[in-house]
Short mmCIF file of C-alpha atoms in Angstrom, two decimals:
data_model
loop_
_atom_site.label_atom_id
_atom_site.label_comp_id
_atom_site.label_asym_id
_atom_site.label_seq_id
_atom_site.Cartn_x
_atom_site.Cartn_y
_atom_site.Cartn_z
CA MET X 279 -31.46 20.24 -50.55
CA GLN X 280 -33.00 16.97 -51.23
CA GLU X 281 -31.76 13.66 -51.25
CA VAL X 282 -30.32 12.58 -54.68
CA ILE X 283 -28.79 8.98 -54.52
CA GLY X 284 -27.47 9.24 -50.91
CA LEU X 285 -25.56 6.64 -49.45
CA PHE X 286 -27.87 6.54 -46.45
CA ALA X 287 -30.81 5.93 -48.94
CA ILE X 288 -28.85 2.80 -50.37
CA SER X 289 -28.10 1.47 -46.97
CA GLU X 290 -31.91 1.77 -45.97
CA ILE X 291 -32.79 -0.21 -49.09
CA LEU X 292 -30.12 -2.94 -48.32
CA ARG X 293 -31.63 -2.87 -44.66
CA GLY X 294 -35.02 -3.55 -45.94
CA LEU X 295 -33.75 -6.55 -48.05
CA LEU X 296 -32.10 -7.90 -45.33
CA SER X 297 -35.20 -7.61 -43.00
CA GLN X 298 -36.98 -10.07 -45.26
CA TYR X 299 -34.44 -12.83 -44.45
CA PHE X 300 -33.56 -12.12 -40.69
CA SER X 301 -36.12 -10.98 -38.25
CA ASN X 302 -33.52 -10.14 -35.31
CA PRO X 303 -32.51 -6.63 -35.70
CA GLN X 304 -29.01 -7.41 -34.29
CA TRP X 305 -28.13 -9.58 -37.05
CA ILE X 306 -29.37 -7.08 -39.65
CA ASP X 307 -26.93 -4.64 -38.06
CA LEU X 308 -23.92 -7.05 -37.96
CA PHE X 309 -24.66 -7.57 -41.73
CA MET X 310 -24.89 -4.05 -42.45
CA ALA X 311 -21.61 -3.27 -40.64
CA LEU X 312 -19.85 -6.20 -42.70
CA ILE X 313 -21.22 -4.42 -45.66
CA ASN X 314 -19.90 -1.20 -44.81
CA LEU X 315 -16.59 -3.07 -43.92
CA GLY X 316 -16.52 -4.63 -47.37
CA GLY X 317 -16.84 -1.14 -48.75
CA ILE X 318 -14.20 0.47 -46.70
CA LEU X 319 -11.76 -2.09 -47.93
CA THR X 320 -13.13 -1.80 -51.43
CA VAL X 321 -12.31 1.89 -51.31
CA ILE X 322 -8.83 1.27 -49.85
CA SER X 323 -7.70 -1.33 -52.43
CA MET X 324 -9.44 0.37 -55.49
CA SER X 325 -7.60 3.68 -54.22
CA ALA X 326 -4.27 2.42 -54.57
CA ILE X 327 -4.97 0.84 -58.16
CA VAL X 328 -6.50 4.40 -59.28
CA LEU X 329 -4.12 6.23 -57.54
CA VAL X 330 -1.10 4.69 -58.79
CA TYR X 331 -2.23 4.98 -62.17
CA ALA X 332 -3.15 8.61 -61.85
CA GLU X 333 -0.03 9.57 -60.21
CA ARG X 334 1.95 7.91 -63.10
CA LYS X 335 -0.17 9.54 -65.63
CA ILE X 336 -0.03 13.07 -64.01
CA SER X 337 3.61 12.83 -63.36
CA ALA X 338 3.89 11.89 -66.81
CA TYR X 339 1.97 14.88 -68.21
CA MET X 340 3.70 17.22 -65.97
CA GLN X 341 7.12 15.90 -67.38
CA VAL X 342 5.73 16.05 -71.09
CA ARG X 343 5.85 12.27 -71.22
CA ILE X 344 2.98 9.97 -72.05
CA GLY X 345 2.98 7.57 -69.31
CA PRO X 346 1.78 4.12 -69.04
CA ASN X 347 -0.02 3.54 -72.42
CA ARG X 348 0.45 -0.11 -73.42
CA VAL X 349 -1.89 -2.24 -70.99
CA GLY X 350 -5.48 -1.58 -71.79
CA PRO X 351 -6.81 1.59 -73.48
CA TRP X 352 -4.62 4.61 -72.37
CA GLY X 353 -2.68 2.14 -69.96
CA THR X 354 -5.73 2.20 -67.50
CA ILE X 355 -5.03 -1.51 -66.46
CA GLN X 356 -1.33 -0.93 -66.04
CA SER X 357 -1.73 -1.00 -62.15
CA VAL X 358 -3.98 -4.20 -62.10
CA ALA X 359 -0.99 -5.99 -64.19
CA ASP X 360 1.60 -4.43 -61.73
CA MET X 361 -0.52 -5.89 -58.73
CA ILE X 362 -0.53 -9.34 -60.47
CA LYS X 363 3.00 -9.13 -61.10
CA LEU X 364 3.69 -8.05 -57.34
CA MET X 365 1.62 -11.05 -56.16
CA SER X 366 3.56 -13.35 -58.28
CA LYS X 367 6.98 -12.17 -57.23
CA GLU X 368 9.20 -14.42 -54.86
CA ASP X 369 9.07 -13.51 -51.31
CA ILE X 370 12.64 -12.86 -50.06
CA ILE X 371 13.35 -12.65 -46.45
CA PRO X 372 16.98 -11.32 -45.43
CA ASP X 373 18.89 -13.84 -43.46
CA SER X 374 20.16 -11.36 -41.09
CA ALA X 375 16.73 -9.66 -40.41
CA ASP X 376 14.94 -9.86 -37.18
CA LYS X 377 12.36 -12.09 -38.84
CA LYS X 378 9.44 -11.71 -36.43
CA MET X 379 9.46 -7.72 -36.38
CA TRP X 380 10.33 -7.97 -40.24
CA ILE X 381 7.34 -9.87 -41.12
CA LEU X 382 5.07 -8.10 -38.67
CA ALA X 383 5.87 -4.65 -39.86
CA PRO X 384 3.78 -4.14 -43.15
CA VAL X 385 0.84 -5.76 -41.54
CA LEU X 386 1.00 -3.44 -38.55
CA LEU X 387 1.18 -0.51 -40.97
CA PHE X 388 -1.82 -1.60 -42.96
CA ILE X 389 -4.13 -1.61 -39.86
CA PRO X 390 -4.01 2.23 -38.92
CA SER X 391 -4.26 3.24 -42.48
CA ALA X 392 -7.54 1.17 -42.59
CA ALA X 393 -8.64 2.03 -39.26
CA VAL X 394 -8.93 5.82 -39.91
CA TYR X 395 -11.52 5.25 -42.52
CA ALA X 396 -14.04 4.48 -39.76
CA VAL X 397 -14.72 8.00 -39.00
CA PHE X 398 -14.99 9.39 -42.54
CA PRO X 399 -18.33 10.88 -43.27
CA PHE X 400 -18.67 9.76 -46.90
CA ASP X 401 -22.22 11.24 -47.22
CA ARG X 402 -25.15 12.48 -45.01
CA GLN X 403 -25.47 9.72 -42.17
CA ALA X 404 -23.12 7.54 -43.97
CA ILE X 405 -20.08 7.27 -41.37
CA PHE X 406 -18.94 3.87 -40.32
CA ALA X 407 -18.67 5.00 -37.01
CA ASP X 408 -19.71 8.54 -35.68
CA LEU X 409 -17.87 8.76 -32.68
CA ASN X 410 -18.05 11.72 -30.34
CA ILE X 411 -14.10 12.07 -30.39
CA GLY X 412 -13.97 11.36 -34.26
CA ILE X 413 -11.13 13.78 -35.34
CA PHE X 414 -9.19 12.95 -32.02
CA TYR X 415 -9.58 9.33 -33.03
CA PHE X 416 -8.30 10.14 -36.46
CA ILE X 417 -5.17 11.71 -34.84
CA ALA X 418 -4.33 8.87 -32.47
CA VAL X 419 -4.83 6.23 -34.99
CA ALA X 420 -2.94 7.84 -37.68
CA SER X 421 0.19 8.35 -35.45
CA GLN X 422 0.29 4.50 -34.99
CA SER X 423 1.64 4.36 -38.42
CA THR X 424 5.27 5.63 -37.03
CA LEU X 425 5.90 2.47 -35.12
CA PRO X 426 5.77 0.11 -38.17
CA PHE X 427 8.40 2.05 -40.16
CA LEU X 428 10.71 2.00 -37.29
CA MET X 429 10.23 -1.68 -36.88
CA ALA X 430 10.81 -2.10 -40.67
CA GLY X 431 13.72 0.13 -40.48
CA TRP X 432 15.36 -1.48 -37.52
CA SER X 433 14.65 -5.26 -38.28
CA SER X 434 15.69 -5.32 -41.80
CA ASN X 435 19.26 -5.06 -40.71
CA SER X 436 20.41 -3.01 -43.48
CA LYS X 437 22.06 0.48 -43.41
CA TYR X 438 19.71 2.21 -45.70
CA ALA X 439 16.71 0.77 -43.95
CA LEU X 440 17.87 1.74 -40.63
CA VAL X 441 18.51 5.39 -41.48
CA GLY X 442 15.29 5.67 -43.41
CA GLY X 443 13.45 4.24 -40.44
CA MET X 444 15.06 6.62 -37.93
CA ARG X 445 14.19 9.58 -40.29
CA THR X 446 10.46 8.57 -40.64
CA VAL X 447 10.26 8.57 -36.95
CA ALA X 448 11.87 12.07 -36.62
CA GLN X 449 9.90 13.68 -39.43
CA MET X 450 6.53 11.81 -38.51
CA LEU X 451 6.75 13.03 -34.70
CA SER X 452 7.74 16.27 -35.72
CA TYR X 453 4.73 17.31 -38.05
CA GLU X 454 2.57 15.64 -35.90
CA VAL X 455 2.38 18.33 -33.57
CA PRO X 456 1.55 21.24 -36.16
CA MET X 457 -0.98 18.88 -37.61
CA ALA X 458 -2.76 18.38 -34.29
CA PHE X 459 -2.79 22.18 -33.53
CA SER X 460 -3.92 23.01 -36.92
CA ILE X 461 -6.96 21.09 -36.35
CA VAL X 462 -7.75 22.53 -32.77
CA GLY X 463 -8.97 25.66 -34.65
CA VAL X 464 -11.65 23.94 -36.35
CA VAL X 465 -12.71 22.03 -33.16
CA MET X 466 -13.01 25.58 -31.58
CA LEU X 467 -15.22 26.72 -34.28
CA THR X 468 -17.43 23.89 -34.29
CA GLY X 469 -17.50 23.12 -30.66
CA SER X 470 -17.57 19.27 -31.30
CA MET X 471 -14.95 16.59 -32.46
CA ARG X 472 -17.76 14.56 -34.04
CA MET X 473 -17.38 14.34 -37.88
CA SER X 474 -20.93 14.64 -38.65
CA ASP X 475 -21.20 17.81 -36.59
CA ILE X 476 -17.90 19.66 -38.19
CA VAL X 477 -19.51 18.80 -41.71
CA ALA X 478 -22.97 20.22 -40.65
CA ALA X 479 -21.48 23.40 -39.46
CA GLN X 480 -19.86 24.09 -42.82
CA GLN X 481 -23.22 24.16 -44.67
CA HIS X 482 -23.07 27.86 -45.23
CA GLY X 483 -19.36 28.45 -45.31
CA TRP X 484 -16.44 26.09 -45.58
CA PHE X 485 -13.66 26.39 -42.80
CA ILE X 486 -11.02 27.13 -45.51
CA PHE X 487 -12.31 30.67 -45.60
CA LEU X 488 -12.34 30.82 -41.53
CA GLN X 489 -9.24 29.19 -41.26
CA PRO X 490 -6.90 29.66 -44.04
CA VAL X 491 -3.66 29.35 -41.89
CA ALA X 492 -4.86 26.30 -40.37
CA PHE X 493 -5.37 24.77 -43.86
CA VAL X 494 -1.75 25.59 -44.97
CA VAL X 495 -0.26 24.25 -41.84
CA TYR X 496 -2.36 21.11 -42.28
CA MET X 497 -1.56 20.44 -45.83
CA ILE X 498 1.98 21.06 -45.25
CA ALA X 499 1.99 18.68 -42.08
CA ALA X 500 -0.14 16.27 -44.25
CA ILE X 501 2.52 16.08 -46.93
CA ALA X 502 5.20 15.30 -44.24
CA GLU X 503 2.80 12.72 -42.61
CA THR X 504 2.42 10.67 -45.62
CA ASN X 505 6.16 11.03 -46.46
CA ARG X 506 5.37 12.54 -50.12
CA ALA X 507 7.76 14.65 -51.89
CA PRO X 508 8.97 17.22 -51.11
CA PHE X 509 9.13 15.66 -47.54
CA ASP X 510 10.04 12.23 -49.01
CA LEU X 511 13.18 12.02 -46.85
CA VAL X 512 12.15 8.67 -45.72
CA GLU X 513 12.52 7.05 -49.01
CA CYS X 514 14.50 9.36 -51.35
CA GLU X 515 15.76 6.98 -54.11
CA SER X 516 19.03 8.94 -54.74
CA GLU X 517 20.62 8.52 -51.22
CA LEU X 518 18.64 5.82 -49.40
CA VAL X 519 17.55 3.38 -52.15
CA ALA X 520 13.92 2.98 -50.65
CA GLY X 521 14.48 3.93 -46.98
CA PRO X 522 12.56 1.29 -44.56
CA PHE X 523 11.45 -0.65 -47.59
CA THR X 524 14.53 -1.71 -49.05
CA GLU X 525 14.56 -5.27 -48.07
CA TYR X 526 10.97 -5.89 -48.73
CA SER X 527 9.89 -7.62 -51.94
CA GLY X 528 6.70 -8.73 -53.66
CA MET X 529 3.55 -8.38 -51.72
CA ARG X 530 5.21 -7.13 -48.59
CA TRP X 531 6.17 -4.38 -50.64
CA ALA X 532 2.88 -3.86 -52.18
CA LEU X 533 1.47 -3.75 -48.68
CA PHE X 534 3.58 -0.62 -47.90
CA PHE X 535 2.50 0.84 -51.17
CA LEU X 536 -1.22 0.02 -50.42
CA ALA X 537 -0.78 1.76 -46.85
CA GLU X 538 0.92 4.72 -48.48
CA TYR X 539 -1.74 5.47 -50.89
CA SER X 540 -4.47 4.74 -48.58
CA ASN X 541 -2.68 7.23 -45.93
CA LEU X 542 -2.82 9.77 -48.89
CA LEU X 543 -6.48 9.30 -49.48
CA ALA X 544 -7.14 9.56 -45.86
CA ALA X 545 -5.18 12.82 -45.49
CA SER X 546 -7.15 14.26 -48.33
CA ALA X 547 -10.20 13.04 -47.09
CA ILE X 548 -9.71 14.88 -43.48
CA ALA X 549 -8.75 18.05 -45.55
CA THR X 550 -11.97 17.90 -47.36
CA THR X 551 -14.11 16.98 -44.16
CA LEU X 552 -12.36 19.90 -42.02
CA PHE X 553 -11.85 22.67 -44.48
CA LEU X 554 -13.67 22.05 -47.81
CA GLY X 555 -17.16 21.34 -46.39
CA GLY X 556 -17.16 17.63 -46.90
CA TRP X 557 -20.06 16.31 -48.58
CA ASN X 558 -21.85 19.68 -48.74
CA GLY X 559 -22.58 20.77 -52.14
CA PRO X 560 -25.56 21.73 -54.66
CA TRP X 561 -27.10 19.26 -57.10
CA LEU X 562 -24.98 16.27 -57.30
CA PRO X 563 -25.26 13.61 -54.37
CA GLY X 564 -23.11 14.24 -51.33
CA TRP X 565 -20.68 11.17 -51.73
CA LEU X 566 -19.93 12.26 -55.15
CA TRP X 567 -18.94 15.75 -53.85
CA PHE X 568 -16.95 14.01 -51.19
CA PHE X 569 -14.85 12.13 -53.71
CA LEU X 570 -14.37 15.04 -56.17
CA LYS X 571 -13.15 17.17 -53.46
CA ILE X 572 -10.67 14.33 -52.33
CA GLY X 573 -9.76 14.10 -56.19
CA VAL X 574 -8.68 17.75 -56.29
CA MET X 575 -6.96 17.53 -53.00
CA ILE X 576 -4.93 14.33 -54.30
CA PHE X 577 -4.08 16.39 -57.47
CA VAL X 578 -2.73 19.02 -55.38
CA PHE X 579 -0.60 16.53 -53.66
CA MET X 580 0.63 15.10 -56.79
CA TRP X 581 1.27 18.70 -58.24
CA PHE X 582 3.36 19.57 -55.19
CA ARG X 583 5.53 16.34 -55.68
CA TRP X 584 6.55 17.76 -59.12
CA THR X 585 6.85 21.49 -58.14
CA PHE X 586 9.08 21.48 -55.24
CA PRO X 587 12.58 19.96 -54.71
CA ARG X 588 13.29 17.67 -51.85
CA LEU X 589 14.38 19.17 -48.51
CA ARG X 590 17.38 18.33 -46.59
CA ILE X 591 16.81 16.87 -43.31
CA ASP X 592 17.84 19.69 -41.23
CA GLN X 593 15.80 22.25 -43.35
CA LEU X 594 12.78 19.94 -42.82
CA MET X 595 13.10 19.73 -39.03
CA THR X 596 13.85 23.33 -38.55
CA PHE X 597 10.95 24.28 -40.78
CA GLY X 598 8.48 21.97 -38.79
CA TRP X 599 9.34 23.03 -35.29
CA LYS X 600 10.23 26.86 -35.91
CA VAL X 601 7.92 27.91 -38.45
CA LEU X 602 4.79 25.48 -38.60
CA LEU X 603 4.38 24.78 -34.71
CA PRO X 604 4.60 28.69 -33.85
CA LEU X 605 2.22 29.58 -36.82
CA ALA X 606 -0.14 26.75 -35.64
CA LEU X 607 -0.28 28.24 -32.02
CA VAL X 608 -0.66 31.73 -33.06
CA ASN X 609 -3.74 30.30 -35.12
CA VAL X 610 -5.37 28.85 -32.13
CA LEU X 611 -4.82 32.18 -30.17
CA ILE X 612 -5.91 34.09 -32.99
CA THR X 613 -9.07 31.86 -33.69
CA GLY X 614 -9.93 32.16 -29.79
CA ILE X 615 -9.73 36.06 -30.01
CA GLY X 616 -11.64 36.18 -33.20
CA ILE X 617 -14.48 33.97 -31.74
CA TYR X 618 -14.77 36.27 -28.75
CA SER X 619 -14.95 39.37 -30.53
CA TYR X 620 -17.45 37.96 -33.03
CA LYS X 621 -19.57 37.21 -30.01
CA LEU X 622 -19.14 40.63 -28.53
CA PHE X 623 -20.04 42.34 -31.38
CA SER X 624 -23.05 40.40 -32.90
CA MET M 874 -21.97 4.78 -28.37
CA LEU M 875 -20.44 1.16 -27.63
CA HIS M 876 -22.09 -0.07 -30.83
CA ASP M 877 -19.69 2.30 -32.63
CA TYR M 878 -16.52 1.00 -30.90
CA ALA M 879 -17.90 -2.45 -31.49
CA ASN M 880 -17.84 -1.91 -35.06
CA ILE M 881 -14.52 -0.25 -34.95
CA GLY M 882 -13.21 -3.44 -33.40
CA MET M 883 -14.51 -5.31 -35.80
CA LEU M 884 -12.96 -3.03 -38.40
CA LEU M 885 -9.50 -3.54 -36.55
CA VAL M 886 -9.60 -7.35 -36.85
CA ILE M 887 -10.61 -7.30 -40.62
CA ALA M 888 -7.75 -4.86 -41.36
CA LEU M 889 -5.43 -7.26 -39.49
CA LEU M 890 -6.57 -10.18 -41.33
CA PHE M 891 -6.74 -8.67 -44.81
CA PRO M 892 -2.84 -8.12 -45.09
CA PHE M 893 -2.40 -11.98 -44.14
CA LEU M 894 -5.02 -12.93 -46.83
CA ALA M 895 -3.10 -10.82 -49.50
CA LEU M 896 0.03 -12.39 -48.49
CA GLY M 897 -1.45 -15.98 -48.59
CA ALA M 898 -2.91 -15.63 -52.00
CA SER M 899 0.83 -14.39 -52.84
CA TYR M 900 2.35 -17.27 -51.09
CA ILE M 901 0.16 -19.82 -53.14
CA ILE M 902 1.44 -18.38 -56.42
CA GLN M 903 4.91 -17.46 -56.06
CA PRO M 904 8.01 -19.21 -56.99
CA ARG M 905 10.37 -20.25 -54.36
CA ARG M 906 14.21 -20.38 -55.27
CA PRO M 907 16.13 -19.43 -52.48
CA GLY M 908 19.67 -18.29 -52.72
CA VAL M 909 22.53 -17.20 -50.59
CA GLU M 910 22.98 -13.97 -52.39
CA LYS M 911 19.42 -13.34 -52.49
CA SER M 912 18.97 -13.11 -48.87
CA MET M 913 21.74 -10.97 -48.10
CA PRO M 914 21.08 -7.29 -47.01
CA TYR M 915 21.03 -4.87 -49.70
CA GLU M 916 24.34 -2.68 -49.82
CA CYS M 917 24.58 -1.61 -53.82
CA GLY M 918 25.96 -4.99 -54.47
CA VAL M 919 28.81 -5.40 -52.15
CA ASP M 920 28.93 -7.61 -49.08
CA THR M 921 27.73 -5.54 -45.86
CA VAL M 922 30.52 -4.26 -43.80
CA GLY M 923 30.38 -4.04 -40.11
CA THR M 924 27.25 -4.30 -37.93
CA THR M 925 23.95 -2.29 -38.53
CA TRP M 926 22.45 -2.30 -35.08
CA VAL M 927 24.54 0.39 -33.52
CA GLN M 928 23.78 3.35 -31.11
CA PHE M 929 22.10 5.79 -33.06
CA ARG M 930 22.73 9.60 -32.85
CA ILE M 931 20.96 11.57 -29.87
CA SER M 932 19.34 14.31 -31.88
CA TYR M 933 16.55 12.02 -33.22
CA PHE M 934 15.79 11.26 -29.47
CA LEU M 935 16.01 14.92 -28.50
CA TYR M 936 12.95 15.64 -30.97
CA ALA M 937 10.85 12.67 -29.49
CA LEU M 938 11.35 14.35 -26.10
CA ILE M 939 9.94 17.63 -27.08
CA PHE M 940 7.17 15.96 -29.12
CA VAL M 941 5.92 13.93 -25.79
CA VAL M 942 5.46 17.50 -24.17
CA PHE M 943 3.28 18.96 -26.98
CA ASP M 944 1.38 15.80 -27.65
CA VAL M 945 0.40 15.81 -24.11
CA GLU M 946 -0.57 19.47 -24.62
CA THR M 947 -2.80 18.51 -27.50
CA ILE M 948 -4.99 16.45 -25.37
CA PHE M 949 -5.78 19.22 -22.71
CA LEU M 950 -6.16 21.85 -25.93
CA TYR M 951 -8.68 19.43 -27.59
CA LEU M 952 -10.95 19.03 -24.51
CA TRP M 953 -10.67 22.85 -24.15
CA ALA M 954 -11.63 23.64 -27.57
CA ILE M 955 -14.72 21.79 -27.52
CA LYS M 956 -15.97 23.67 -24.47
CA PHE M 957 -14.31 27.07 -24.83
CA GLN M 958 -17.44 28.85 -26.15
CA GLN M 959 -19.22 27.90 -23.25
CA LEU M 960 -16.47 28.31 -20.56
CA GLY M 961 -16.01 32.13 -21.05
CA LEU M 962 -13.00 34.44 -20.89
CA ALA M 963 -11.47 33.08 -17.58
CA ALA M 964 -10.64 29.65 -19.35
CA PHE M 965 -9.25 31.31 -22.38
CA ILE M 966 -6.79 33.34 -20.28
CA GLU M 967 -5.99 30.22 -18.48
CA MET M 968 -5.42 28.28 -21.40
CA PHE M 969 -3.32 31.17 -22.82
CA VAL M 970 -1.10 31.01 -19.75
CA PHE M 971 -0.89 27.20 -20.14
CA MET M 972 0.33 27.70 -23.64
CA MET M 973 2.83 30.58 -22.56
CA VAL M 974 4.57 28.04 -20.13
CA LEU M 975 4.90 25.51 -22.89
CA VAL M 976 6.12 28.15 -25.42
CA ILE M 977 8.67 29.39 -22.81
CA GLY M 978 9.85 25.61 -22.82
CA LEU M 979 10.10 25.50 -26.42
CA GLY M 980 11.99 28.85 -26.41
CA TYR M 981 14.24 27.12 -23.96
CA ALA M 982 14.83 24.30 -26.30
CA TRP M 983 15.39 26.40 -29.07
CA ASN M 984 17.85 28.62 -27.22
CA LYS M 985 19.79 25.61 -26.07
CA GLY M 986 20.09 24.38 -29.71
CA GLY M 987 17.83 21.24 -29.00
CA LEU M 988 16.10 22.11 -32.50
CA GLU M 989 19.07 22.24 -34.26
CA TRP M 990 19.91 19.17 -36.42
CA LYS M 991 23.26 18.12 -35.57
#
């Protein structure tokens, strides 16, 4: 497959341009890293705007409504208008809150949701940091987002927020275990945790065909980790108002939302990388394939939201520990046996 | 290798600054009309009753305890998963035994009702 318009080619052109102005290669590296950083932050902020619109439109069509259709053609700049509105809202800090923790929580939540983007293989050789512990880095960093939820819930000094925060911790901890175990199968097949190796290993066959159980476990755990319906017990509107976000308003609330959609994109990107072949695909450039597959995954996540009713918390915990965890463990075992018998007979 | 981690450090710093930038931009354009009622914690329109910061139910923490056991196991499991094709059958059986020990632990917690939501 020849290189179409890959991101790596673009970065080479940029590097050539920069080398006209700077002679020191370290400066060029620094500038390239800054450009990549800008790209990542653009993807995160754009994803929130696009995904909010997509989510509203998709939910509308699933419920036979029209959805946003007033601001701009087909309501396309509705989320931009929403963002401007949120920015110009008054920032209300509750008197009884633990102010330092309360202010820090949305900021701390944004950091892990942005930091996971460092290891995503957007295209051939287009990874911000191709760590040899790539997938482990993702699990470690993504799990950090549990703490800000607890901070927000506890420091708000509101009953809804406290219950929501506690539920978040219980739910995210419980579903992190099956998620980590489901990824082990892929690592066993590849023999590497480096993201580029995992994508390269799927050139002739996606891992979803070799690891269907792991994919299902990962999907369910990812929905729980991103706190989306049917596992949105954290912020179930009908009983907890908005969970840990109850006391937040304006831009601080928008930061929670930004992190939520950023996490949704991250979970879909990891599913794409591990199970759907990453940027591998014919004809189109790699990054376009990557984003197309992410789009399909996000659509599936939104589809789930309007298909399944919300679970009760005891059902949720029981399902995580008594169904998903044994399933993931058995999957690891069967993968091991499968690889050995494949080696034996070939 | 170190270069990659330096890049990640830079990403972390910028990810820390980005929310402050957004909050700062919002701070400039937002109105400020503070009020007593506005800054009270939300409780469906009525004044809050009782304290919020109470001792919370234990079942949340039981899950956290079981979680720690399995989270530590994942560290071993990942290291083994990378090299297991080279390590041979002995390592596979050893890992199987190790996992069985943990599964017995899970079974014990299950039996004792540690996984029930009370």
